[in-house]
Coordinates of C-alpha atoms and ligand atoms in Angstrom, one line a residue:
M1 CA 22.4 -30.6 14.0
S2 CA 24.0 -29.7 10.7
Y3 CA 23.7 -26.6 8.5
V4 CA 24.6 -25.3 5.1
I5 CA 24.8 -21.6 4.3
A6 CA 23.5 -20.2 1.1
I7 CA 25.0 -16.9 -0.1
D8 CA 22.3 -15.2 -2.1
E9 CA 24.0 -12.3 -3.9
G10 CA 21.3 -10.3 -5.6
T11 CA 21.2 -7.1 -7.6
T12 CA 20.6 -4.7 -4.8
S13 CA 21.3 -6.8 -1.7
T14 CA 23.4 -9.7 -0.6
R15 CA 22.4 -12.2 2.0
A16 CA 23.7 -15.2 3.9
V17 CA 21.1 -17.7 4.8
L18 CA 21.4 -20.5 7.3
Y19 CA 19.6 -23.6 6.3
D20 CA 19.0 -26.4 8.9
L21 CA 19.3 -29.7 7.1
K22 CA 17.4 -31.7 9.8
K23 CA 14.6 -29.3 10.3
N24 CA 14.5 -28.6 6.5
K25 CA 14.1 -24.9 7.0
I26 CA 15.9 -21.6 6.9
V27 CA 16.7 -20.7 10.5
A28 CA 18.6 -17.4 10.2
Q29 CA 19.6 -14.8 7.6
K30 CA 21.5 -11.6 7.3
A31 CA 21.2 -9.2 4.5
S32 CA 23.3 -6.2 3.4
Q33 CA 22.5 -3.6 0.8
I34 CA 24.6 -3.0 -2.3
K35 CA 24.7 0.5 -3.7
Q36 CA 24.0 0.9 -7.4
I37 CA 26.1 3.5 -9.3
Y38 CA 24.8 5.3 -12.4
P39 CA 27.8 7.1 -14.0
C40 CA 25.6 8.3 -16.9
H41 CA 22.4 7.5 -18.7
G42 CA 21.9 3.8 -19.2
Y43 CA 25.0 2.8 -17.3
V44 CA 24.6 0.7 -14.2
E45 CA 27.6 -0.3 -12.0
E46 CA 28.4 -1.6 -8.5
N47 CA 31.6 -1.5 -6.6
A48 CA 33.0 -5.0 -6.9
A49 CA 35.0 -4.7 -3.6
E50 CA 31.8 -3.7 -1.9
I51 CA 29.9 -6.7 -3.3
Y52 CA 32.5 -8.9 -1.7
A53 CA 32.8 -7.0 1.5
E54 CA 29.1 -7.0 2.2
T55 CA 28.8 -10.7 1.3
L56 CA 31.6 -11.5 3.6
A57 CA 30.1 -9.4 6.4
S58 CA 26.8 -11.2 6.1
L59 CA 28.5 -14.6 6.0
V60 CA 30.6 -13.9 9.1
E61 CA 27.6 -12.6 11.0
I62 CA 25.7 -15.8 10.3
L63 CA 28.7 -17.9 11.2
E64 CA 29.0 -16.0 14.5
Q65 CA 25.4 -16.9 15.3
C66 CA 26.2 -20.7 15.1
D67 CA 27.1 -22.4 18.4
D68 CA 29.5 -24.6 16.7
I69 CA 31.0 -23.6 13.3
A70 CA 32.0 -27.2 12.7
E71 CA 28.2 -27.9 12.2
V72 CA 28.3 -25.7 9.1
K73 CA 28.9 -28.4 6.4
G74 CA 29.3 -26.1 3.5
I75 CA 28.6 -22.8 1.7
G76 CA 26.6 -22.6 -1.6
I77 CA 26.4 -19.5 -3.8
T78 CA 23.7 -18.0 -5.9
N79 CA 24.0 -14.7 -7.7
Q80 CA 22.8 -12.0 -10.0
R81 CA 23.5 -13.3 -13.4
E82 CA 25.4 -11.7 -16.4
T83 CA 27.1 -9.1 -14.3
V84 CA 30.8 -8.9 -15.2
I85 CA 33.8 -8.2 -13.0
A86 CA 37.4 -7.9 -14.1
W87 CA 40.1 -8.5 -11.5
D88 CA 43.8 -9.1 -11.2
K89 CA 44.6 -12.8 -11.2
K90 CA 47.5 -12.4 -8.7
T91 CA 46.2 -9.9 -6.2
G92 CA 42.4 -10.3 -6.6
K93 CA 42.0 -6.6 -6.9
P94 CA 39.0 -5.5 -9.0
L95 CA 40.2 -3.4 -12.0
Y96 CA 36.9 -1.6 -12.6
N97 CA 33.4 -1.5 -11.1
A98 CA 31.2 -4.5 -11.7
I99 CA 29.1 -3.8 -14.9
I100 CA 25.6 -4.8 -13.9
W101 CA 23.3 -6.9 -16.1
Q102 CA 20.9 -4.0 -16.5
C103 CA 23.6 -1.8 -18.0
R104 CA 22.9 -0.7 -21.6
R105 CA 26.3 0.8 -22.5
T106 CA 26.9 -1.8 -25.2
S107 CA 23.4 -1.7 -26.7
D108 CA 24.4 0.1 -30.0
F109 CA 27.3 -2.3 -30.5
M110 CA 25.0 -5.3 -29.9
S111 CA 22.3 -4.1 -32.3
E112 CA 24.9 -3.7 -35.0
L113 CA 26.3 -7.1 -34.2
S114 CA 22.9 -8.7 -34.3
K115 CA 22.6 -7.9 -38.0
T116 CA 25.6 -9.9 -38.9
H117 CA 26.0 -12.5 -36.1
G118 CA 22.5 -12.6 -34.4
E119 CA 21.6 -16.0 -35.8
L120 CA 25.0 -17.5 -35.1
I121 CA 24.9 -16.3 -31.5
H122 CA 21.4 -17.5 -31.0
E123 CA 22.1 -21.0 -32.5
K124 CA 25.3 -21.5 -30.3
T125 CA 24.2 -19.9 -27.0
G126 CA 20.4 -20.0 -27.0
L127 CA 20.5 -16.2 -26.2
V128 CA 19.1 -13.2 -28.0
C129 CA 21.8 -10.9 -29.3
D130 CA 21.5 -8.2 -26.6
A131 CA 23.6 -6.1 -24.3
Y132 CA 22.0 -7.7 -21.3
F133 CA 24.4 -10.7 -21.4
S134 CA 28.1 -10.7 -20.3
A135 CA 30.1 -10.8 -23.5
S136 CA 29.8 -7.3 -24.7
K137 CA 30.4 -6.0 -21.2
M138 CA 33.7 -7.9 -21.2
K139 CA 34.6 -6.5 -24.6
W140 CA 33.8 -3.0 -23.3
L141 CA 36.2 -3.5 -20.3
L142 CA 38.9 -4.7 -22.6
D143 CA 38.4 -1.8 -25.1
N144 CA 38.0 1.0 -22.5
V145 CA 40.1 0.1 -19.4
P146 CA 43.8 0.1 -20.3
E147 CA 44.7 -1.9 -17.2
V148 CA 42.2 -4.6 -18.1
K149 CA 43.7 -4.9 -21.6
A150 CA 47.3 -4.9 -20.3
K151 CA 46.5 -7.7 -17.7
S152 CA 44.7 -9.7 -20.4
E153 CA 47.8 -9.5 -22.7
K154 CA 50.0 -10.8 -19.9
G155 CA 47.6 -13.6 -19.0
E156 CA 47.1 -12.0 -15.6
L157 CA 43.4 -11.1 -15.9
C158 CA 40.3 -12.8 -14.5
L159 CA 37.0 -12.0 -16.2
G160 CA 34.1 -13.5 -14.6
T161 CA 30.5 -13.3 -13.3
V162 CA 29.7 -12.7 -9.6
D163 CA 29.8 -16.4 -8.7
S164 CA 33.3 -16.7 -10.0
F165 CA 34.4 -13.5 -8.2
L166 CA 33.0 -14.6 -4.9
A167 CA 34.4 -18.1 -5.1
Y168 CA 37.8 -16.6 -6.0
K169 CA 37.7 -14.2 -3.0
L170 CA 36.3 -16.6 -0.5
T171 CA 39.0 -19.2 -1.3
G172 CA 41.7 -16.6 -1.0
G173 CA 42.4 -16.6 -4.7
K174 CA 42.9 -20.4 -4.9
T175 CA 39.9 -21.1 -7.3
F176 CA 38.9 -19.5 -10.6
V177 CA 35.8 -21.3 -11.7
T178 CA 32.2 -20.6 -12.8
D179 CA 29.2 -22.9 -12.9
V180 CA 27.5 -24.0 -16.1
T181 CA 24.4 -22.0 -15.4
N182 CA 26.3 -18.7 -15.0
A183 CA 28.5 -19.6 -18.0
S184 CA 25.4 -20.1 -20.1
R185 CA 24.5 -16.4 -19.6
T186 CA 27.8 -15.0 -20.8
M187 CA 27.2 -15.5 -24.6
L188 CA 30.5 -17.2 -24.8
F189 CA 29.3 -20.6 -23.9
N190 CA 28.3 -23.2 -26.4
L191 CA 25.2 -25.1 -25.3
E192 CA 25.9 -28.1 -27.5
T193 CA 29.5 -28.7 -26.5
C194 CA 29.0 -27.4 -23.0
S195 CA 32.2 -25.4 -23.1
W196 CA 33.6 -22.0 -24.0
D197 CA 33.2 -21.3 -27.7
D198 CA 36.4 -20.3 -29.5
E199 CA 34.7 -18.5 -32.3
L200 CA 32.6 -16.3 -29.9
I201 CA 35.5 -15.7 -27.6
E202 CA 37.4 -14.3 -30.6
L203 CA 34.4 -12.3 -31.8
F204 CA 34.3 -10.5 -28.5
G205 CA 38.1 -10.1 -28.3
V206 CA 38.4 -12.1 -25.0
D207 CA 41.5 -14.1 -24.2
K208 CA 40.6 -17.6 -23.1
R209 CA 43.1 -17.5 -20.3
S210 CA 41.0 -14.8 -18.7
L211 CA 37.9 -17.0 -18.4
P212 CA 37.2 -19.3 -15.5
K213 CA 37.0 -23.1 -15.7
V214 CA 33.4 -24.2 -16.1
V215 CA 32.3 -26.7 -13.4
S216 CA 29.1 -28.5 -12.5
S217 CA 26.5 -26.5 -10.4
D218 CA 27.1 -29.0 -7.5
A219 CA 30.9 -28.9 -7.7
L220 CA 33.2 -28.6 -4.7
V221 CA 35.1 -25.4 -5.6
G222 CA 37.3 -24.8 -2.6
E223 CA 37.3 -23.9 1.1
F224 CA 36.5 -20.8 3.1
E225 CA 38.6 -20.5 6.3
Y226 CA 37.1 -18.9 9.3
D227 CA 38.4 -19.0 12.9
G228 CA 40.7 -21.9 12.1
V229 CA 37.8 -23.9 10.5
K230 CA 37.8 -24.8 6.8
I231 CA 34.3 -24.8 5.4
P232 CA 33.8 -26.3 1.9
I233 CA 32.4 -24.0 -0.8
C234 CA 30.2 -26.3 -2.8
G235 CA 27.4 -25.5 -5.3
M236 CA 26.9 -22.4 -7.4
A237 CA 24.1 -21.3 -9.7
G238 CA 22.6 -18.2 -11.2
D239 CA 19.6 -16.9 -9.2
Q240 CA 16.8 -18.0 -11.5
Q241 CA 18.3 -21.4 -12.0
A242 CA 18.8 -21.8 -8.2
A243 CA 15.1 -21.1 -7.8
L244 CA 14.3 -23.8 -10.4
L245 CA 16.1 -26.3 -8.2
G246 CA 14.8 -24.8 -4.9
Q247 CA 11.3 -25.4 -6.4
G248 CA 12.2 -29.0 -7.1
C249 CA 11.7 -28.7 -10.9
L250 CA 13.8 -31.8 -11.7
N251 CA 11.7 -33.4 -14.5
V252 CA 10.9 -32.4 -18.1
G253 CA 7.8 -30.1 -18.0
D254 CA 8.4 -29.0 -14.5
S255 CA 8.3 -25.2 -14.3
K256 CA 8.6 -22.3 -11.9
I257 CA 7.3 -18.8 -12.1
T258 CA 8.5 -15.9 -10.0
Y259 CA 5.8 -13.3 -9.7
G260 CA 7.7 -10.2 -8.7
T261 CA 8.0 -6.8 -10.3
G262 CA 8.3 -8.7 -13.5
L263 CA 7.4 -12.4 -14.2
F264 CA 10.2 -14.9 -14.7
M265 CA 9.5 -18.4 -15.9
L266 CA 11.9 -21.3 -16.3
Y267 CA 10.8 -24.6 -17.9
N268 CA 12.8 -27.8 -17.6
T269 CA 13.3 -29.3 -21.1
G270 CA 15.7 -32.1 -20.1
Y271 CA 19.0 -33.2 -21.4
K272 CA 18.7 -31.6 -24.9
S273 CA 19.1 -28.0 -25.6
I274 CA 16.3 -26.7 -27.8
I275 CA 16.8 -23.5 -29.6
S276 CA 13.6 -21.4 -29.6
Q277 CA 12.2 -19.9 -32.8
K278 CA 9.6 -18.0 -30.8
G279 CA 11.4 -15.6 -28.6
L280 CA 12.4 -17.8 -25.7
I281 CA 15.9 -18.0 -24.3
T282 CA 17.5 -21.4 -23.9
T283 CA 19.7 -21.7 -20.9
V284 CA 21.4 -24.3 -18.7
G285 CA 18.9 -25.2 -15.9
Y286 CA 21.5 -26.9 -13.8
G287 CA 24.5 -29.2 -14.0
I288 CA 24.4 -32.0 -11.4
G289 CA 26.8 -34.9 -11.2
G290 CA 28.3 -34.1 -14.5
K291 CA 24.9 -34.1 -16.3
V292 CA 23.5 -30.9 -17.8
V293 CA 19.8 -30.2 -17.8
Y294 CA 18.5 -27.3 -20.0
A295 CA 15.6 -25.0 -19.6
F296 CA 13.5 -22.4 -21.5
E297 CA 13.4 -19.0 -20.0
G298 CA 10.8 -16.4 -20.6
S299 CA 10.4 -13.0 -19.0
V300 CA 7.5 -10.6 -18.8
F301 CA 8.7 -7.1 -17.9
N302 CA 5.7 -5.9 -16.0
A303 CA 3.7 -8.0 -13.6
G304 CA 3.6 -6.9 -10.0
S305 CA 4.7 -3.5 -11.2
A306 CA 1.1 -3.1 -12.6
I307 CA -0.3 -3.6 -9.2
Q308 CA 2.2 -1.0 -7.9
W309 CA 0.9 1.3 -10.6
L310 CA -2.7 0.9 -9.5
R311 CA -1.6 1.5 -5.9
D312 CA 0.8 4.5 -6.4
N313 CA -0.3 6.2 -9.6
L314 CA -4.1 5.6 -9.5
G315 CA -4.4 5.4 -5.7
F316 CA -6.7 2.3 -5.9
F317 CA -5.5 0.8 -2.6
G318 CA -2.9 1.3 0.1
K319 CA -1.1 -2.1 0.0
S320 CA -0.4 -4.4 -3.0
S321 CA -2.0 -7.2 -1.0
D322 CA -5.3 -5.2 -0.9
S323 CA -5.7 -5.9 -4.6
E324 CA -7.0 -9.4 -3.7
K325 CA -9.9 -8.2 -1.7
L326 CA -10.9 -5.6 -4.3
A327 CA -10.6 -8.1 -7.2
C328 CA -12.9 -10.6 -5.3
E329 CA -15.6 -8.0 -4.9
V330 CA -16.7 -8.8 -8.5
S331 CA -17.3 -12.2 -10.1
S332 CA -15.5 -11.3 -13.3
S333 CA -13.5 -8.4 -14.9
G334 CA -16.7 -7.5 -16.8
G335 CA -14.9 -7.8 -20.1
V336 CA -12.1 -5.5 -19.1
Y337 CA -8.5 -6.3 -20.1
V338 CA -5.4 -4.5 -18.9
V339 CA -2.2 -5.0 -20.9
P340 CA 0.5 -3.4 -18.7
A341 CA 3.1 -2.9 -21.4
F342 CA 4.6 0.1 -19.6
T343 CA 8.0 -0.6 -21.0
G344 CA 7.1 -2.7 -24.1
L345 CA 6.2 -6.4 -24.2
G346 CA 8.8 -9.2 -23.5
A347 CA 8.5 -12.9 -24.4
P348 CA 6.9 -14.1 -26.6
Y349 CA 5.9 -10.8 -28.3
W350 CA 9.2 -8.8 -28.1
S351 CA 7.8 -5.4 -28.9
P352 CA 9.8 -2.7 -27.1
E353 CA 7.6 0.0 -28.7
A354 CA 4.3 -1.4 -27.4
R355 CA 2.7 0.6 -24.6
G356 CA 0.0 -0.3 -22.1
I357 CA -3.8 -0.3 -22.8
I358 CA -7.1 -1.0 -21.0
T359 CA -9.9 -2.3 -23.2
G360 CA -13.5 -3.2 -22.7
L361 CA -14.4 -0.3 -20.4
S362 CA -18.1 0.4 -19.9
R363 CA -20.2 2.7 -17.8
S364 CA -20.4 0.1 -15.1
T365 CA -16.6 -0.6 -14.8
T366 CA -15.3 -0.1 -11.3
K367 CA -11.9 -0.1 -9.6
S368 CA -12.6 -3.7 -8.7
H369 CA -13.0 -4.7 -12.4
V370 CA -9.7 -2.9 -13.4
T371 CA -7.9 -4.4 -10.4
R372 CA -9.1 -7.9 -11.2
A373 CA -8.2 -7.5 -14.9
T374 CA -4.7 -6.4 -13.8
L375 CA -4.2 -9.5 -11.7
E376 CA -5.6 -11.6 -14.5
A377 CA -3.1 -10.0 -16.9
M378 CA -0.3 -11.7 -14.9
A379 CA -1.9 -15.1 -15.3
Y380 CA -2.5 -14.5 -19.1
S381 CA 1.1 -13.5 -19.6
A382 CA 2.2 -16.7 -17.9
K383 CA -0.2 -18.6 -20.2
D384 CA 1.4 -17.0 -23.2
L385 CA 4.8 -18.4 -22.1
V386 CA 3.4 -21.8 -21.2
E387 CA 1.9 -22.1 -24.7
V388 CA 5.2 -21.4 -26.5
M389 CA 7.2 -23.5 -24.1
E390 CA 5.0 -26.5 -24.5
S391 CA 4.9 -26.2 -28.3
E392 CA 8.6 -25.8 -28.7
S393 CA 9.6 -28.4 -26.3
G394 CA 7.0 -31.0 -27.4
S395 CA 6.3 -31.7 -23.7
K396 CA 3.5 -30.8 -21.4
L397 CA 3.6 -28.6 -18.4
S398 CA 3.2 -30.8 -15.3
E399 CA 2.5 -28.3 -12.6
L400 CA 3.4 -24.7 -11.9
K401 CA 5.6 -23.9 -8.9
C402 CA 5.2 -20.4 -7.8
D403 CA 7.1 -17.8 -5.8
G404 CA 7.8 -14.1 -5.6
G405 CA 5.8 -11.3 -3.9
A406 CA 2.6 -11.6 -5.9
S407 CA 2.4 -15.4 -5.4
A408 CA 0.9 -14.6 -2.0
N409 CA -2.3 -13.5 -3.8
D410 CA -4.7 -16.5 -3.6
F411 CA -7.0 -15.1 -6.2
L412 CA -4.2 -14.8 -8.7
M413 CA -2.9 -18.3 -8.0
K414 CA -6.4 -19.8 -8.4
F415 CA -7.0 -17.9 -11.6
Q416 CA -3.6 -19.0 -12.9
A417 CA -4.5 -22.6 -12.3
N418 CA -7.7 -22.1 -14.2
V419 CA -6.2 -20.3 -17.1
V420 CA -3.4 -22.8 -17.7
G421 CA -5.4 -25.8 -16.6
V422 CA -2.7 -27.3 -14.3
N423 CA -2.1 -27.2 -10.5
V424 CA -0.3 -24.2 -9.1
N425 CA 1.8 -25.3 -6.2
R426 CA 3.0 -22.7 -3.6
P427 CA 5.8 -23.8 -1.3
K428 CA 6.1 -23.4 2.4
E429 CA 9.6 -22.0 2.1
K430 CA 9.3 -18.9 -0.1
E431 CA 13.0 -18.3 -0.5
S432 CA 13.4 -20.6 -3.5
T433 CA 16.6 -19.0 -4.7
A434 CA 18.5 -19.5 -1.4
L435 CA 17.0 -22.9 -0.9
G436 CA 18.3 -23.9 -4.4
A437 CA 21.8 -22.9 -3.4
A438 CA 21.5 -24.8 -0.1
F439 CA 20.3 -27.9 -2.0
L440 CA 23.2 -27.7 -4.5
C441 CA 25.6 -27.4 -1.6
A442 CA 24.1 -30.4 0.2
L443 CA 24.0 -32.4 -3.0
G444 CA 27.6 -31.8 -3.9
L445 CA 28.7 -32.7 -0.4
G446 CA 26.7 -36.0 -0.5
L447 CA 24.4 -34.9 2.4
I448 CA 21.3 -35.4 0.3
A449 CA 20.5 -37.2 -3.0
E450 CA 18.8 -35.6 -6.0
N451 CA 15.5 -37.2 -5.2
D452 CA 15.5 -35.8 -1.7
I453 CA 15.0 -32.4 -3.2
L454 CA 11.4 -33.4 -4.0
K455 CA 10.8 -34.4 -0.4
L456 CA 12.5 -31.3 1.0
R457 CA 10.5 -28.9 -1.1
E458 CA 7.2 -28.8 0.8
C459 CA 3.8 -27.5 -0.5
E460 CA 2.0 -24.8 1.5
K461 CA -1.0 -24.6 -0.8
L462 CA -2.2 -26.3 -4.0
F463 CA -4.5 -24.4 -6.3
T464 CA -6.4 -26.8 -8.6
P465 CA -8.1 -25.8 -11.8
E466 CA -11.9 -25.9 -12.1
N467 CA -13.3 -28.1 -14.7
D468 CA -14.4 -25.3 -17.1
R469 CA -11.9 -25.2 -20.0
K470 CA -14.3 -23.4 -22.4
K471 CA -14.8 -20.5 -20.1
Y472 CA -11.1 -19.9 -19.5
D473 CA -10.1 -20.5 -23.1
E474 CA -12.7 -17.8 -24.1
L475 CA -11.3 -15.4 -21.5
Y476 CA -7.8 -16.1 -22.8
D477 CA -8.9 -15.4 -26.4
G478 CA -10.1 -12.0 -25.2
W479 CA -6.6 -11.3 -23.8
K480 CA -5.0 -12.2 -27.1
K481 CA -7.2 -9.7 -28.8
A482 CA -6.3 -7.0 -26.3
V483 CA -2.6 -7.7 -26.8
G484 CA -3.1 -7.6 -30.6
R485 CA -4.6 -4.1 -30.2
C486 CA -1.7 -3.0 -28.0
L487 CA 0.8 -4.3 -30.6
Y488 CA -0.7 -2.8 -33.7
D489 CA -2.3 0.4 -32.6
Ligands
ADP501 P1 11.0 -8.1 -6.7 O1 11.9 -9.1 -6.1 O2 10.9 -8.1 -8.2 O3 11.3 -6.7 -6.2 P2 8.9 -9.2 -5.0 O4 9.0 -10.7 -5.3 O5 9.3 -8.7 -3.7 O6 9.5 -8.4 -6.2 O7 7.4 -8.8 -5.3 C1 6.9 -7.5 -5.2 C2 5.9 -7.2 -6.3 O8 4.8 -8.0 -6.1 C3 5.5 -5.8 -6.3 O9 5.4 -5.3 -7.6 C4 4.1 -5.8 -5.6 O10 3.2 -4.9 -6.2 C5 3.6 -7.2 -6.0 N1 2.8 -7.8 -4.9 C6 3.2 -8.1 -3.6 N2 2.2 -8.6 -2.9 C7 1.2 -8.8 -3.7 C8 -0.1 -9.3 -3.6 N3 -0.5 -9.9 -2.4 N4 -0.9 -9.2 -4.7 C9 -0.5 -8.7 -5.8 N5 0.7 -8.2 -6.0 C10 1.6 -8.2 -5.0

């Protein structure tokens, strides 16, 4: 038997997952919660020491469950992206709380900056000029925490994302690295040269000595010592990118969608980074064996949350999964469209002011129609992203790999296949993110080859489209009209 462990450090919990290479499945996992701290309106922090302590506790608990620790061949890491931690290069002590990706403390600064540097930043990094990414959080730490500034001036500061912090801590301070996917979310990383960008580093007032060395996602980064055994730490990637790999999206046009609270899509565009003119983010998909593959990323803020809204605010059903039965009681939405823009519309519309609407109500509309229309809205939102991704990449979507809570809904998956006109492929192993980190680890250690990923990722159910393009194109036209009303009302 041999195993690899994936550390899946998420926004509100951190987990250690034991993956059995021979059985090709996850055999054990241990999760711990991480508390979020809200010091004032719009600020989101976490205790960096707690992030490490909880991660370590989960890791140790999983190791303790192994009969023979020597069978654990390596540890891979996947993590919440963009979150920034500042720590002392010598002691490893965090100098401030982790500033979480959701934190809006630098949003005024970023909206001013976008007027003068928005285009430059977009061209170089593929990102939109927003407080979401790491750079302005790093600047805030340097400007507002005297110890961070002082350590920076002496060359004794580490400024990194969570992958970097965990790798540093787990190797006892021997390694200060980040992987290309995490680097590509900082806003300091040049997609073309695949390295830190001096101009951007200066713009955000960061000292290059404070930044980690950028390595491949499958790189061997160091060793974790436990009970006298040295276990290689190998493979790191941001959570969405790890899911892309876990889903086996290795070729141009391969794409995964996570149907959770929101909807997150990544689309493999191959070796060339393409800067979007239509509201998509360009990001590093993964770096394997020194080669870098790029991806488009699109997010829809409200997807499963709309089902929660029907459940909790309108009392339509007791469990989210009940939405499927209700939707299937009718053969169509009866002309009803729900645009769940509760918090504005994300890609490709980018309208923060938009608010949700329901159109096409008639005297015969029932709960079933509205529920069906809400599920259909998820599929239409995905189609919006697919259209832009295909047109900007010049490639065709091959198949959609799905995961996330709402991907359990067969009606939604079938409707998705019909609306986009490609197969929707649901995997046996639903933990794509952890699986991606496990694959990266195994790849880096030479336990598997890149092509093996395609064999290891097994399909649980394939949803194939009906041969009725006209019908689904007409339905989609109706969605576009509804979105138009929501945007311009
Ligand atoms: P997150 O990681 O974003 O918290 P999950 O991947 O756990 O989300 O998915 C939970 C979301 O998916 C919730 O918004 C829930 O309403 C929705 N959901 C879960 N199961 C179903 C289902 N069978 N049908 C439709 N929506 C579902």
